[in-house]
Amino acid sequence: RLPTHLRAEAADSLYFEAQCRLEDPVYGCVGLIFLLQQQIHSAESQLIKTQAEIAVMKSQTQHPQTQPFRAISGSNNLLLQQSDNDANLSFSNQVSSGFI
């Protein structure tokens, strides 16, 4: 015998299975279960693909590709000129102090 507190749930389950059988006489609720399993599989595949894309993007931001040296225009060029001036100043100080 089915316990009293589970009878309403059992009746709902029987009703659902009967409705599924009316809509799909061959497979009944098994067809619906199969469809839901396919949707779950599709969602899991999409999740794996998205996680892989995120991992690739994270690795690209953590390890940006190095590019060959090239001339820089604009405000960055000023920084290069400043570095060159500092190097020249350091070199001229060494020359004037007799180290070279």
Short mmCIF file of N, CA and C in Angstrom, two decimals:
data_model
loop_
_atom_site.label_atom_id
_atom_site.label_comp_id
_atom_site.label_asym_id
_atom_site.label_seq_id
_atom_site.Cartn_x
_atom_site.Cartn_y
_atom_site.Cartn_z
N ARG A 1 0.84 -1.20 0.00
CA ARG A 1 0.00 0.00 0.00
C ARG A 1 0.87 1.24 0.00
N LEU A 2 0.36 2.25 -0.66
CA LEU A 2 1.05 3.53 -0.75
C LEU A 2 0.69 4.39 0.46
N PRO A 3 1.69 4.97 1.13
CA PRO A 3 1.38 5.84 2.28
C PRO A 3 0.48 7.01 1.86
N THR A 4 -0.33 7.45 2.78
CA THR A 4 -1.31 8.50 2.50
C THR A 4 -0.66 9.78 2.00
N HIS A 5 0.47 10.17 2.57
CA HIS A 5 1.10 11.44 2.19
C HIS A 5 1.69 11.41 0.77
N LEU A 6 1.83 10.23 0.16
CA LEU A 6 2.37 10.12 -1.19
C LEU A 6 1.30 9.89 -2.26
N ARG A 7 0.04 9.73 -1.85
CA ARG A 7 -1.02 9.40 -2.80
C ARG A 7 -1.30 10.52 -3.80
N ALA A 8 -1.27 11.75 -3.37
CA ALA A 8 -1.52 12.87 -4.28
C ALA A 8 -0.42 12.95 -5.35
N GLU A 9 0.81 12.75 -4.93
CA GLU A 9 1.93 12.76 -5.88
C GLU A 9 1.82 11.60 -6.87
N ALA A 10 1.41 10.44 -6.39
CA ALA A 10 1.24 9.28 -7.27
C ALA A 10 0.12 9.53 -8.28
N ALA A 11 -0.97 10.15 -7.84
CA ALA A 11 -2.08 10.45 -8.75
C ALA A 11 -1.63 11.45 -9.81
N ASP A 12 -0.87 12.46 -9.42
CA ASP A 12 -0.35 13.44 -10.38
C ASP A 12 0.57 12.75 -11.40
N SER A 13 1.39 11.83 -10.92
CA SER A 13 2.30 11.12 -11.80
C SER A 13 1.53 10.26 -12.81
N LEU A 14 0.51 9.55 -12.35
CA LEU A 14 -0.31 8.73 -13.25
C LEU A 14 -1.02 9.60 -14.29
N TYR A 15 -1.54 10.75 -13.85
CA TYR A 15 -2.21 11.67 -14.77
C TYR A 15 -1.23 12.17 -15.83
N PHE A 16 -0.03 12.55 -15.40
CA PHE A 16 0.98 13.05 -16.33
C PHE A 16 1.35 11.96 -17.35
N GLU A 17 1.58 10.75 -16.88
CA GLU A 17 1.92 9.65 -17.78
C GLU A 17 0.80 9.37 -18.77
N ALA A 18 -0.45 9.46 -18.34
CA ALA A 18 -1.59 9.25 -19.24
C ALA A 18 -1.66 10.34 -20.30
N GLN A 19 -1.42 11.60 -19.89
CA GLN A 19 -1.42 12.71 -20.85
C GLN A 19 -0.31 12.53 -21.90
N CYS A 20 0.86 12.14 -21.44
CA CYS A 20 1.98 11.91 -22.37
C CYS A 20 1.64 10.79 -23.34
N ARG A 21 0.97 9.74 -22.86
CA ARG A 21 0.61 8.61 -23.72
C ARG A 21 -0.43 9.04 -24.75
N LEU A 22 -1.34 9.96 -24.37
CA LEU A 22 -2.32 10.48 -25.34
C LEU A 22 -1.63 11.30 -26.44
N GLU A 23 -0.66 12.09 -26.05
CA GLU A 23 0.05 12.94 -27.01
C GLU A 23 1.03 12.14 -27.86
N ASP A 24 1.63 11.12 -27.30
CA ASP A 24 2.60 10.28 -28.02
C ASP A 24 2.32 8.82 -27.67
N PRO A 25 1.41 8.17 -28.43
CA PRO A 25 0.99 6.80 -28.09
C PRO A 25 2.13 5.78 -28.10
N VAL A 26 3.18 6.02 -28.87
CA VAL A 26 4.26 5.04 -28.96
C VAL A 26 5.23 5.17 -27.78
N TYR A 27 5.71 6.37 -27.54
CA TYR A 27 6.74 6.56 -26.52
C TYR A 27 6.23 7.11 -25.19
N GLY A 28 5.11 7.79 -25.19
CA GLY A 28 4.58 8.35 -23.95
C GLY A 28 5.57 9.31 -23.31
N CYS A 29 5.77 9.17 -22.01
CA CYS A 29 6.69 10.09 -21.32
C CYS A 29 8.15 9.76 -21.60
N VAL A 30 8.43 8.57 -22.13
CA VAL A 30 9.81 8.23 -22.48
C VAL A 30 10.31 9.16 -23.59
N GLY A 31 9.44 9.51 -24.53
CA GLY A 31 9.81 10.46 -25.58
C GLY A 31 10.18 11.81 -25.01
N LEU A 32 9.40 12.26 -24.03
CA LEU A 32 9.68 13.54 -23.37
C LEU A 32 10.99 13.47 -22.59
N ILE A 33 11.21 12.36 -21.91
CA ILE A 33 12.46 12.18 -21.16
C ILE A 33 13.65 12.22 -22.11
N PHE A 34 13.54 11.54 -23.25
CA PHE A 34 14.61 11.54 -24.24
C PHE A 34 14.87 12.95 -24.76
N LEU A 35 13.81 13.70 -25.06
CA LEU A 35 13.95 15.08 -25.53
C LEU A 35 14.66 15.94 -24.49
N LEU A 36 14.28 15.80 -23.24
CA LEU A 36 14.92 16.57 -22.16
C LEU A 36 16.39 16.18 -22.00
N GLN A 37 16.70 14.89 -22.16
CA GLN A 37 18.10 14.46 -22.08
C GLN A 37 18.92 15.06 -23.21
N GLN A 38 18.34 15.16 -24.41
CA GLN A 38 19.03 15.79 -25.52
C GLN A 38 19.29 17.27 -25.23
N GLN A 39 18.32 17.95 -24.65
CA GLN A 39 18.50 19.36 -24.31
C GLN A 39 19.59 19.54 -23.26
N ILE A 40 19.62 18.64 -22.28
CA ILE A 40 20.67 18.70 -21.25
C ILE A 40 22.04 18.48 -21.89
N HIS A 41 22.13 17.49 -22.76
CA HIS A 41 23.40 17.21 -23.44
C HIS A 41 23.85 18.41 -24.27
N SER A 42 22.92 19.03 -24.98
CA SER A 42 23.24 20.20 -25.79
C SER A 42 23.72 21.36 -24.91
N ALA A 43 23.03 21.58 -23.79
CA ALA A 43 23.43 22.65 -22.87
C ALA A 43 24.80 22.38 -22.26
N GLU A 44 25.08 21.12 -21.91
CA GLU A 44 26.39 20.77 -21.36
C GLU A 44 27.50 20.98 -22.39
N SER A 45 27.22 20.62 -23.64
CA SER A 45 28.20 20.82 -24.71
C SER A 45 28.48 22.30 -24.91
N GLN A 46 27.43 23.10 -24.89
CA GLN A 46 27.60 24.55 -25.04
C GLN A 46 28.38 25.13 -23.86
N LEU A 47 28.12 24.63 -22.67
CA LEU A 47 28.84 25.08 -21.48
C LEU A 47 30.33 24.76 -21.60
N ILE A 48 30.66 23.55 -22.04
CA ILE A 48 32.06 23.16 -22.21
C ILE A 48 32.74 24.05 -23.24
N LYS A 49 32.04 24.32 -24.34
CA LYS A 49 32.60 25.18 -25.39
C LYS A 49 32.84 26.59 -24.84
N THR A 50 31.88 27.13 -24.10
CA THR A 50 32.01 28.47 -23.54
C THR A 50 33.15 28.53 -22.52
N GLN A 51 33.27 27.50 -21.68
CA GLN A 51 34.35 27.47 -20.70
C GLN A 51 35.71 27.42 -21.39
N ALA A 52 35.80 26.68 -22.50
CA ALA A 52 37.06 26.62 -23.25
C ALA A 52 37.39 27.99 -23.85
N GLU A 53 36.38 28.67 -24.38
CA GLU A 53 36.61 30.01 -24.94
C GLU A 53 37.07 30.98 -23.87
N ILE A 54 36.48 30.89 -22.68
CA ILE A 54 36.88 31.76 -21.57
C ILE A 54 38.32 31.47 -21.18
N ALA A 55 38.69 30.19 -21.12
CA ALA A 55 40.07 29.83 -20.76
C ALA A 55 41.06 30.38 -21.78
N VAL A 56 40.71 30.31 -23.06
CA VAL A 56 41.60 30.85 -24.10
C VAL A 56 41.74 32.35 -23.94
N MET A 57 40.63 33.04 -23.70
CA MET A 57 40.67 34.50 -23.54
C MET A 57 41.48 34.89 -22.31
N LYS A 58 41.33 34.14 -21.22
CA LYS A 58 42.10 34.43 -20.01
C LYS A 58 43.59 34.24 -20.26
N SER A 59 43.94 33.17 -20.96
CA SER A 59 45.36 32.93 -21.22
C SER A 59 45.94 33.99 -22.15
N GLN A 60 45.14 34.50 -23.06
CA GLN A 60 45.62 35.55 -23.95
C GLN A 60 45.83 36.86 -23.20
N THR A 61 44.99 37.15 -22.21
CA THR A 61 45.16 38.38 -21.45
C THR A 61 46.30 38.26 -20.44
N GLN A 62 46.55 37.05 -19.94
CA GLN A 62 47.65 36.86 -18.99
C GLN A 62 48.99 36.77 -19.69
N HIS A 63 49.02 36.26 -20.90
CA HIS A 63 50.25 36.09 -21.66
C HIS A 63 50.06 36.70 -23.04
N PRO A 64 50.07 38.03 -23.12
CA PRO A 64 49.87 38.64 -24.44
C PRO A 64 51.02 38.27 -25.37
N GLN A 65 50.69 38.13 -26.62
CA GLN A 65 51.70 37.77 -27.61
C GLN A 65 52.69 38.91 -27.76
N THR A 66 53.97 38.58 -27.77
CA THR A 66 54.97 39.62 -27.97
C THR A 66 55.05 39.95 -29.44
N GLN A 67 55.22 41.22 -29.71
CA GLN A 67 55.28 41.67 -31.09
C GLN A 67 56.67 42.22 -31.33
N PRO A 68 57.15 42.12 -32.56
CA PRO A 68 58.48 42.66 -32.86
C PRO A 68 58.53 44.16 -32.60
N PHE A 69 59.75 44.65 -32.26
CA PHE A 69 59.92 46.07 -31.98
C PHE A 69 59.64 46.88 -33.24
N ARG A 70 58.93 47.95 -33.05
CA ARG A 70 58.65 48.85 -34.17
C ARG A 70 58.59 50.26 -33.65
N ALA A 71 58.70 51.20 -34.54
CA ALA A 71 58.66 52.61 -34.15
C ALA A 71 57.28 52.93 -33.59
N ILE A 72 57.27 53.71 -32.54
CA ILE A 72 56.02 54.08 -31.89
C ILE A 72 55.79 55.56 -32.13
N SER A 73 54.58 55.87 -32.55
CA SER A 73 54.26 57.28 -32.80
C SER A 73 53.38 57.80 -31.68
N GLY A 74 53.27 59.10 -31.61
CA GLY A 74 52.38 59.71 -30.62
C GLY A 74 53.06 59.92 -29.29
N SER A 75 52.28 59.87 -28.21
CA SER A 75 52.80 60.17 -26.88
C SER A 75 53.80 59.14 -26.41
N ASN A 76 53.69 57.89 -26.87
CA ASN A 76 54.65 56.87 -26.47
C ASN A 76 56.04 57.18 -27.01
N ASN A 77 56.12 57.83 -28.16
CA ASN A 77 57.40 58.20 -28.75
C ASN A 77 58.15 59.15 -27.82
N LEU A 78 57.42 60.00 -27.13
CA LEU A 78 58.02 60.92 -26.18
C LEU A 78 58.74 60.15 -25.08
N LEU A 79 58.15 59.04 -24.63
CA LEU A 79 58.79 58.22 -23.60
C LEU A 79 60.08 57.61 -24.13
N LEU A 80 60.08 57.16 -25.39
CA LEU A 80 61.30 56.62 -25.96
C LEU A 80 62.37 57.69 -26.07
N GLN A 81 61.98 58.90 -26.47
CA GLN A 81 62.93 60.00 -26.56
C GLN A 81 63.49 60.33 -25.19
N GLN A 82 62.64 60.30 -24.17
CA GLN A 82 63.08 60.58 -22.81
C GLN A 82 64.12 59.54 -22.38
N SER A 83 63.86 58.27 -22.68
CA SER A 83 64.81 57.21 -22.33
C SER A 83 66.13 57.41 -23.05
N ASP A 84 66.08 57.79 -24.33
CA ASP A 84 67.30 58.04 -25.09
C ASP A 84 68.07 59.21 -24.49
N ASN A 85 67.36 60.27 -24.11
CA ASN A 85 68.01 61.44 -23.51
C ASN A 85 68.67 61.07 -22.19
N ASP A 86 68.00 60.24 -21.39
CA ASP A 86 68.58 59.81 -20.12
C ASP A 86 69.85 59.00 -20.36
N ALA A 87 69.83 58.13 -21.37
CA ALA A 87 71.01 57.33 -21.68
C ALA A 87 72.14 58.22 -22.15
N ASN A 88 71.84 59.20 -22.99
CA ASN A 88 72.87 60.13 -23.48
C ASN A 88 73.44 60.95 -22.34
N LEU A 89 72.59 61.38 -21.43
CA LEU A 89 73.03 62.16 -20.29
C LEU A 89 73.96 61.32 -19.42
N SER A 90 73.59 60.08 -19.19
CA SER A 90 74.41 59.19 -18.39
C SER A 90 75.76 58.96 -19.06
N PHE A 91 75.76 58.78 -20.37
CA PHE A 91 76.99 58.58 -21.12
C PHE A 91 77.88 59.83 -21.05
N SER A 92 77.28 61.01 -21.22
CA SER A 92 78.08 62.24 -21.18
C SER A 92 78.62 62.49 -19.77
N ASN A 93 77.91 62.11 -18.73
CA ASN A 93 78.42 62.26 -17.36
C ASN A 93 79.63 61.36 -17.15
N GLN A 94 79.58 60.14 -17.71
CA GLN A 94 80.71 59.23 -17.56
C GLN A 94 81.93 59.76 -18.31
N VAL A 95 81.70 60.35 -19.49
CA VAL A 95 82.81 60.90 -20.27
C VAL A 95 83.44 62.06 -19.54
N SER A 96 82.61 62.97 -19.00
CA SER A 96 83.15 64.15 -18.34
C SER A 96 83.85 63.81 -17.04
N SER A 97 83.50 62.70 -16.42
CA SER A 97 84.16 62.35 -15.16
C SER A 97 85.41 61.50 -15.40
N GLY A 98 85.68 61.18 -16.67
CA GLY A 98 86.90 60.47 -16.99
C GLY A 98 86.81 58.97 -16.91
N PHE A 99 85.65 58.40 -16.79
CA PHE A 99 85.52 56.95 -16.71
C PHE A 99 85.68 56.28 -18.07
N ILE A 100 85.46 57.00 -19.13
CA ILE A 100 85.54 56.37 -20.45
C ILE A 100 86.67 56.98 -21.23
#
